[in-house]
Short mmCIF file of C-alpha atoms and ligand atoms in Angstrom, two decimals:
data_model
loop_
_atom_site.label_atom_id
_atom_site.label_comp_id
_atom_site.label_asym_id
_atom_site.label_seq_id
_atom_site.Cartn_x
_atom_site.Cartn_y
_atom_site.Cartn_z
CA MET A 1 44.89 210.57 60.44
CA GLN A 2 41.59 208.85 59.77
CA LYS A 3 43.16 207.23 56.71
CA VAL A 4 46.07 205.98 58.83
CA ARG A 5 43.60 204.43 61.27
CA GLU A 6 41.79 202.71 58.43
CA MET A 7 45.01 201.37 56.92
CA ARG A 8 46.15 200.09 60.28
CA ALA A 9 42.79 198.42 60.83
CA GLU A 10 43.41 196.56 57.56
CA GLY A 11 46.74 195.38 58.95
CA ILE A 12 48.88 197.80 56.91
CA GLU A 13 51.89 199.14 58.81
CA VAL A 14 52.25 202.91 58.61
CA LEU A 15 55.16 205.00 59.88
CA ALA A 16 53.26 207.83 61.54
CA LEU A 17 54.90 211.23 61.92
CA THR A 18 51.57 212.87 62.59
CA ALA A 19 51.21 212.80 66.37
CA GLY A 20 50.68 215.98 68.34
CA GLU A 21 51.40 214.04 71.51
CA PRO A 22 54.62 212.83 73.09
CA ASP A 23 55.42 209.11 72.81
CA PHE A 24 56.42 209.09 76.49
CA THR A 25 54.62 208.16 79.69
CA PRO A 26 53.68 210.74 82.36
CA PRO A 27 55.99 211.18 85.33
CA ARG A 28 55.73 208.16 87.63
CA ALA A 29 54.68 210.38 90.56
CA ALA A 30 51.71 211.64 88.52
CA GLU A 31 50.52 208.11 87.79
CA GLU A 32 50.86 207.13 91.45
CA ALA A 33 49.01 210.25 92.62
CA GLY A 34 46.19 209.59 90.15
CA ILE A 35 45.83 205.99 91.32
CA ALA A 36 45.85 207.06 94.98
CA ALA A 37 43.17 209.69 94.29
CA ILE A 38 40.95 207.03 92.71
CA ARG A 39 41.57 204.42 95.43
CA GLU A 40 41.02 206.90 98.22
CA GLY A 41 37.71 208.12 96.79
CA ARG A 42 38.64 211.63 95.75
CA GLY A 43 37.02 211.51 92.33
CA LYS A 44 34.55 214.19 93.33
CA TYR A 45 33.67 217.63 92.05
CA THR A 46 36.29 220.24 92.91
CA PRO A 47 36.04 224.05 92.98
CA ALA A 48 35.09 225.22 89.46
CA SER A 49 38.48 226.86 88.82
CA GLY A 50 40.49 223.95 90.26
CA THR A 51 41.76 222.89 93.67
CA GLN A 52 43.67 225.36 95.81
CA THR A 53 46.63 222.93 95.97
CA LEU A 54 46.95 222.66 92.21
CA ARG A 55 46.51 226.38 91.70
CA GLU A 56 49.31 226.98 94.21
CA ALA A 57 51.52 224.46 92.38
CA ILE A 58 50.76 226.21 89.08
CA CYS A 59 51.71 229.61 90.57
CA GLU A 60 55.06 228.14 91.70
CA HIS A 61 55.56 226.61 88.24
CA ILE A 62 54.78 229.86 86.38
CA GLN A 63 57.01 231.84 88.72
CA GLN A 64 59.92 229.46 88.37
CA ASP A 65 59.73 228.63 84.66
CA ILE A 66 58.26 231.80 83.17
CA GLY A 67 59.17 234.47 85.71
CA LEU A 68 55.60 235.68 86.17
CA SER A 69 53.95 236.22 89.53
CA TYR A 70 50.33 235.14 89.93
CA ALA A 71 48.09 234.44 92.93
CA PRO A 72 45.98 231.25 93.03
CA SER A 73 42.87 233.44 92.57
CA GLU A 74 44.25 234.40 89.14
CA ILE A 75 44.53 230.79 87.94
CA VAL A 76 41.86 228.71 86.21
CA VAL A 77 42.53 224.98 85.81
CA THR A 78 40.85 223.71 82.65
CA ASN A 79 40.13 220.33 81.09
CA GLY A 80 42.99 220.75 78.59
CA ALA A 81 44.54 223.93 77.23
CA LYS A 82 42.23 223.84 74.22
CA ILE A 83 39.05 224.48 76.21
CA GLY A 84 41.01 227.05 78.25
CA ILE A 85 41.72 228.99 75.06
CA ALA A 86 38.08 228.68 74.04
CA GLN A 87 36.78 229.85 77.41
CA ALA A 88 39.22 232.75 77.49
CA LEU A 89 38.03 233.84 74.04
CA LEU A 90 34.38 233.48 75.04
CA ALA A 91 35.11 235.79 77.96
CA LEU A 92 37.08 238.29 75.87
CA VAL A 93 35.30 238.74 72.55
CA GLN A 94 31.89 239.73 71.24
CA ALA A 95 30.32 238.98 67.88
CA GLY A 96 32.26 240.80 65.17
CA ASP A 97 35.45 241.26 67.17
CA GLU A 98 38.65 240.29 65.41
CA VAL A 99 41.37 237.98 66.66
CA VAL A 100 44.72 238.25 64.91
CA ILE A 101 46.52 234.94 64.38
CA PRO A 102 50.03 234.88 62.90
CA THR A 103 50.34 231.91 60.52
CA PRO A 104 51.48 229.17 60.14
CA SER A 105 49.52 228.37 63.28
CA TRP A 106 47.88 225.53 65.15
CA THR A 107 44.87 224.28 63.16
CA SER A 108 42.37 224.81 65.96
CA TYR A 109 42.84 228.55 66.57
CA PRO A 110 40.66 229.87 63.71
CA GLU A 111 37.99 227.27 64.49
CA ILE A 112 37.88 228.21 68.18
CA VAL A 113 37.75 231.92 67.36
CA GLY A 114 34.76 231.16 65.11
CA ILE A 115 33.00 229.29 67.92
CA ALA A 116 33.40 232.41 70.07
CA ASP A 117 31.57 234.31 67.29
CA ALA A 118 34.63 236.41 66.49
CA THR A 119 36.51 236.67 63.21
CA PRO A 120 39.97 235.13 62.82
CA VAL A 121 42.35 237.44 60.93
CA LEU A 122 45.26 235.38 59.61
CA VAL A 123 48.51 237.28 59.18
CA PRO A 124 51.35 235.39 57.47
CA CYS A 125 54.72 235.42 59.25
CA GLY A 126 57.97 236.25 57.50
CA PRO A 127 60.31 233.59 56.12
CA ASP A 128 61.75 233.18 59.63
CA HIS A 129 58.27 232.14 60.83
CA LEU A 130 58.04 235.24 63.04
CA PRO A 131 55.23 237.81 62.82
CA ARG A 132 56.19 241.34 61.76
CA VAL A 133 54.62 244.34 63.48
CA ALA A 134 54.12 246.12 60.13
CA ASP A 135 51.96 243.22 58.93
CA LEU A 136 49.97 243.14 62.17
CA GLU A 137 49.47 246.90 61.97
CA ALA A 138 48.22 246.57 58.39
CA ALA A 139 45.67 243.99 59.61
CA ARG A 140 44.52 246.05 62.62
CA THR A 141 41.01 247.53 62.61
CA PRO A 142 38.85 249.17 65.31
CA ARG A 143 37.47 245.66 66.01
CA THR A 144 40.87 244.05 66.70
CA ARG A 145 40.57 242.72 70.23
CA VAL A 146 43.03 239.83 70.68
CA LEU A 147 46.47 238.80 69.39
CA LEU A 148 46.99 235.06 69.65
CA LEU A 149 50.65 234.14 70.10
CA ASN A 150 52.18 230.68 70.36
CA THR A 151 55.80 230.23 71.35
CA PRO A 152 57.35 227.67 70.96
CA SER A 153 55.22 227.26 67.87
CA ASN A 154 53.19 224.40 66.55
CA PRO A 155 53.82 223.73 63.64
CA THR A 156 57.09 225.59 62.94
CA GLY A 157 59.05 224.91 66.15
CA VAL A 158 60.19 228.54 66.18
CA VAL A 159 60.86 230.12 69.57
CA TYR A 160 60.15 233.86 69.53
CA PRO A 161 63.23 235.91 70.45
CA GLU A 162 62.90 238.49 73.19
CA ALA A 163 63.26 241.42 70.79
CA THR A 164 60.34 240.17 68.69
CA LEU A 165 58.21 239.63 71.79
CA ARG A 166 58.97 243.16 72.95
CA GLU A 167 57.92 244.68 69.63
CA LEU A 168 54.74 242.59 69.41
CA GLY A 169 53.85 243.14 73.04
CA GLU A 170 54.37 246.90 72.92
CA TRP A 171 52.28 247.10 69.77
CA ALA A 172 49.45 245.15 71.43
CA LEU A 173 49.60 247.22 74.61
CA ALA A 174 49.59 250.50 72.69
CA HIS A 175 46.39 249.50 70.87
CA ASP A 176 44.50 247.92 73.81
CA ILE A 177 44.83 244.48 72.25
CA VAL A 178 44.79 241.55 74.65
CA VAL A 179 47.50 238.94 74.11
CA LEU A 180 46.41 235.33 74.44
CA SER A 181 49.78 233.67 74.91
CA ASP A 182 49.71 229.93 74.32
CA GLU A 183 52.91 228.64 75.91
CA ILE A 184 51.97 225.00 76.15
CA TYR A 185 55.35 223.95 74.69
CA ALA A 186 57.36 226.29 76.97
CA ALA A 187 59.33 223.52 78.65
CA LEU A 188 60.32 221.89 75.36
CA THR A 189 63.04 224.10 73.91
CA PHE A 190 66.41 223.18 72.44
CA ASP A 191 69.19 224.22 70.09
CA GLY A 192 70.19 226.86 72.65
CA ALA A 193 66.81 228.62 72.50
CA VAL A 194 65.41 230.19 75.66
CA HIS A 195 61.67 230.44 76.11
CA ARG A 196 60.35 233.87 77.07
CA SER A 197 56.77 234.94 77.64
CA PRO A 198 55.52 238.17 76.04
CA LEU A 199 53.79 238.85 79.38
CA ALA A 200 57.18 238.81 81.14
CA VAL A 201 59.00 240.77 78.42
CA VAL A 202 56.35 243.54 78.37
CA PRO A 203 55.13 243.61 81.98
CA GLY A 204 52.12 245.84 81.20
CA LEU A 205 50.57 242.86 79.41
CA ARG A 206 50.40 240.95 82.68
CA GLU A 207 47.52 243.26 83.66
CA THR A 208 45.47 242.74 80.50
CA SER A 209 46.37 239.41 78.98
CA VAL A 210 45.99 235.67 79.35
CA TRP A 211 48.77 233.10 79.77
CA ILE A 212 48.03 229.53 78.68
CA GLY A 213 49.88 226.39 79.79
CA GLY A 214 49.14 222.77 80.47
CA MET A 215 50.21 219.22 81.19
CA SER A 216 49.65 217.65 77.76
CA LYS A 217 52.95 218.29 76.05
CA ALA A 218 55.62 218.90 78.70
CA TYR A 219 54.47 216.05 80.95
CA ALA A 220 53.16 213.66 78.28
CA MET A 221 49.67 213.81 79.81
CA THR A 222 47.54 214.49 76.72
CA GLY A 223 44.65 212.20 77.66
CA TRP A 224 44.53 213.41 81.25
CA ARG A 225 43.02 216.64 79.88
CA MET A 226 44.72 219.21 82.10
CA GLY A 227 45.42 222.77 81.09
CA PHE A 228 45.63 225.99 83.03
CA LEU A 229 45.50 229.69 82.41
CA ALA A 230 46.55 232.78 84.31
CA ALA A 231 44.82 236.14 83.99
CA PRO A 232 44.17 239.25 86.08
CA GLU A 233 41.66 238.36 88.81
CA PRO A 234 38.46 239.90 87.31
CA LEU A 235 39.10 238.10 84.02
CA ALA A 236 40.06 234.83 85.77
CA LYS A 237 36.79 235.07 87.74
CA LYS A 238 34.79 235.61 84.56
CA ILE A 239 36.45 232.62 82.87
CA GLY A 240 35.94 230.53 86.04
CA ALA A 241 32.24 231.44 86.07
CA LEU A 242 31.92 230.37 82.45
CA GLN A 243 33.70 227.13 83.22
CA SER A 244 31.44 226.39 86.17
CA GLN A 245 28.47 226.36 83.75
CA LEU A 246 30.23 224.63 80.86
CA ALA A 247 32.38 221.97 82.53
CA GLY A 248 31.37 222.13 86.19
CA SER A 249 34.91 221.57 87.35
CA PRO A 250 38.15 220.15 86.00
CA CYS A 251 38.82 216.41 86.41
CA ALA A 252 39.59 215.73 90.10
CA ILE A 253 41.91 212.75 89.47
CA SER A 254 43.96 214.56 86.85
CA GLN A 255 44.32 217.55 89.15
CA GLU A 256 45.96 215.43 91.84
CA ALA A 257 48.20 213.82 89.23
CA SER A 258 49.16 217.26 87.93
CA VAL A 259 50.24 218.51 91.36
CA ALA A 260 52.59 215.52 91.58
CA ALA A 261 53.90 216.03 88.03
CA LEU A 262 54.58 219.72 88.59
CA ARG A 263 56.32 219.16 91.92
CA GLU A 264 58.11 215.85 91.27
CA GLY A 265 58.26 215.38 87.49
CA ALA A 266 61.19 217.63 86.58
CA ALA A 267 63.67 214.82 85.82
CA GLU A 268 61.29 212.95 83.52
CA ARG A 269 60.32 216.17 81.78
CA GLU A 270 63.99 216.93 81.16
CA ALA A 271 64.65 213.41 79.83
CA MET A 272 61.83 213.84 77.33
CA ARG A 273 63.04 217.28 76.29
CA ALA A 274 66.54 215.92 75.70
CA ALA A 275 65.12 213.08 73.57
CA PHE A 276 63.19 215.59 71.45
CA GLU A 277 66.32 217.68 71.07
CA SER A 278 68.34 214.78 69.74
CA ARG A 279 65.49 213.69 67.45
CA SER A 280 65.14 217.24 66.12
CA GLN A 281 68.76 217.07 65.00
CA LEU A 282 68.27 213.68 63.39
CA VAL A 283 65.16 214.86 61.52
CA VAL A 284 66.58 218.17 60.33
CA GLU A 285 69.86 216.58 59.22
CA GLY A 286 67.83 213.99 57.30
CA LEU A 287 65.69 216.65 55.67
CA ARG A 288 68.60 218.90 54.81
CA ALA A 289 70.36 215.98 53.15
CA ILE A 290 67.51 215.93 50.60
CA PRO A 291 68.52 218.30 47.81
CA GLY A 292 66.05 221.14 47.21
CA LEU A 293 64.10 220.78 50.47
CA GLU A 294 64.22 223.70 52.91
CA CYS A 295 63.93 223.29 56.66
CA ALA A 296 64.64 225.68 59.51
CA MET A 297 66.03 224.16 62.70
CA PRO A 298 63.15 223.83 65.18
CA GLN A 299 64.00 225.32 68.56
CA GLY A 300 61.05 223.98 70.50
CA ALA A 301 57.94 221.76 70.55
CA PHE A 302 58.47 218.52 68.59
CA TYR A 303 57.85 219.33 64.96
CA ALA A 304 59.85 220.10 61.85
CA PHE A 305 58.10 222.16 59.18
CA PRO A 306 59.96 221.92 55.86
CA SER A 307 58.92 223.70 52.67
CA LEU A 308 58.63 221.75 49.45
CA GLY A 309 61.00 224.15 47.71
CA ALA A 310 62.23 222.72 44.42
CA TYR A 311 59.69 219.86 44.46
CA LEU A 312 56.67 222.10 44.05
CA GLY A 313 54.97 221.42 40.71
CA LYS A 314 56.87 218.18 40.02
CA THR A 315 55.19 214.92 39.03
CA GLU A 316 55.41 211.38 40.36
CA PRO A 317 56.06 209.23 37.27
CA THR A 318 54.21 205.97 38.10
CA THR A 319 50.93 207.63 39.13
CA GLY A 320 51.27 210.82 37.08
CA ARG A 321 50.30 212.82 40.17
CA ARG A 322 51.49 216.43 40.42
CA ILE A 323 52.74 217.72 43.75
CA ASP A 324 51.31 221.20 44.18
CA SER A 325 51.26 221.26 47.96
CA GLY A 326 52.39 219.59 51.14
CA ASP A 327 48.93 217.99 51.29
CA ASP A 328 49.57 216.37 47.87
CA LEU A 329 52.91 215.07 49.10
CA ALA A 330 51.36 213.74 52.32
CA GLU A 331 48.75 211.81 50.32
CA LEU A 332 51.35 210.42 47.95
CA LEU A 333 53.71 209.25 50.70
CA LEU A 334 50.90 207.64 52.63
CA GLU A 335 49.61 205.72 49.62
CA LEU A 336 52.93 204.71 48.07
CA ASP A 337 55.33 204.55 51.00
CA ARG A 338 53.19 204.09 54.11
CA VAL A 339 54.58 207.21 55.76
CA SER A 340 52.14 209.70 57.24
CA PHE A 341 52.57 213.36 58.08
CA ILE A 342 50.38 216.45 57.84
CA GLY A 343 50.33 218.79 54.87
CA GLY A 344 50.84 222.48 55.58
CA GLY A 345 47.33 223.46 54.41
CA ALA A 346 45.96 222.70 57.87
CA PHE A 347 48.37 225.23 59.37
CA GLY A 348 47.91 227.97 56.78
CA LYS A 349 51.05 227.23 54.69
CA PRO A 350 50.15 224.90 51.84
CA ASP A 351 53.66 224.59 50.39
CA ALA A 352 54.98 223.00 53.60
CA PHE A 353 54.42 219.86 55.64
CA ARG A 354 54.75 218.99 59.30
CA LEU A 355 56.74 216.06 60.62
CA SER A 356 56.22 215.22 64.26
CA PHE A 357 59.20 213.66 65.94
CA ALA A 358 57.09 212.03 68.61
CA ALA A 359 58.28 208.69 67.20
CA SER A 360 61.29 206.45 67.83
CA GLU A 361 64.62 207.23 66.13
CA GLU A 362 64.26 203.99 64.19
CA VAL A 363 60.87 205.04 62.79
CA LEU A 364 62.16 208.55 62.05
CA ARG A 365 65.21 207.23 60.15
CA GLU A 366 63.16 204.85 58.02
CA ALA A 367 60.49 207.49 57.33
CA LEU A 368 63.16 209.97 56.23
CA ARG A 369 64.73 207.34 53.99
CA ARG A 370 61.38 206.72 52.29
CA ILE A 371 60.64 210.45 51.91
CA ALA A 372 64.07 211.04 50.34
CA ALA A 373 63.67 208.06 47.99
CA ARG A 374 60.22 209.18 46.83
CA LEU A 375 61.24 212.80 46.31
CA ALA A 376 64.19 211.60 44.21
CA THR A 377 61.75 210.03 41.74
CA LEU A 378 59.78 213.24 41.10
CA SER A 379 60.50 215.07 37.89
C1 PLP B 401 49.69 225.06 70.19
C2 PLP B 401 48.78 224.18 70.95
N1 PLP B 401 48.00 224.71 71.91
C3 PLP B 401 47.16 223.96 72.63
C4 PLP B 401 47.04 222.60 72.40
C5 PLP B 401 46.00 221.84 73.19
O1 PLP B 401 46.48 221.15 74.24
P1 PLP B 401 45.54 220.34 75.24
O2 PLP B 401 45.79 218.90 74.98
O3 PLP B 401 46.00 220.73 76.61
O4 PLP B 401 44.12 220.72 74.99
C6 PLP B 401 47.81 222.00 71.40
C7 PLP B 401 47.67 220.56 71.10
O5 PLP B 401 47.99 220.07 70.04
C8 PLP B 401 48.72 222.80 70.67
O6 PLP B 401 49.50 222.28 69.72
#
């Protein structure tokens, strides 16, 4: 992404399929509420765990969308989901504890686990991008403390089916393992997929585990830095106490905007979801039309995660460069074709690459054309 910035600074046009943020604007009501909060002088400190009004709106949202019942005292509003995950881990783990992360996974998880002084234990998913209990069990030790789940998934776009969630959740519960369930893409599902939370599928987890959500993805509010988590009250209090020393309080302006987005932003959220659904079809059809490339249909988030398949080990004739990974392909396409995407190495699956479809259909079509043309030259 740094390279893309440099190329753009030199005036080179790059078709970027790298973004982890929607190319949409926040709901209008959120923008208006943010402006009103500024104009009316409410940019002040708030309670450390967030305003009562926003925590009530979050409870309504979690009840309605996820089917989980929480009280405002069990909610912590955070400055983005990322710091929420970090603070939850800081509250949950001690030095030497292990956190199991099914891979491919979001790049930041192992790093955040490391910051919390715990050890990330990466467990590869099956070919369907779903974790298997037998693999988790093989990775379990007396120090296993947390299972980090992410559905819909970044980078694979897989939405965990209920049966999988039940198996994983029951396994975690049976072994006193806390589930940290990152559901930040929950509202963005398609292809007939239905989002379910492991905490709703296995109700016992509600009493031990942490649910993570936020405004960045579903409401196109990445830079507003608003996330939230739900946890049993003693744990929520502990995380809130940590936050009061680390961040003071979440951003007051963004909190007011988030209340408006949650209560009045449903139509805009749905329009964005529908756009991602139609782009997902465009992207996957384009990828599947390339002989030898393999790509599962994403069912959520806004990424496709194809495997290099038959192209692994092939060479680009003009440069003589061998393609041994998705990272190699990403470098080649950026240099020769001005198309950027992220190699799978960052997500724990080097033979794959991630295409974000947070870009216009025109950009996506042209990028796919260039990818297909370049792959056709490899031998
Ligand atoms: C799976 C996942 N969780 C959490 C986040 C962080 O979101 P936020 O912007 O709220 O910190 C991201 C952002 O890329 C993500 O992909």
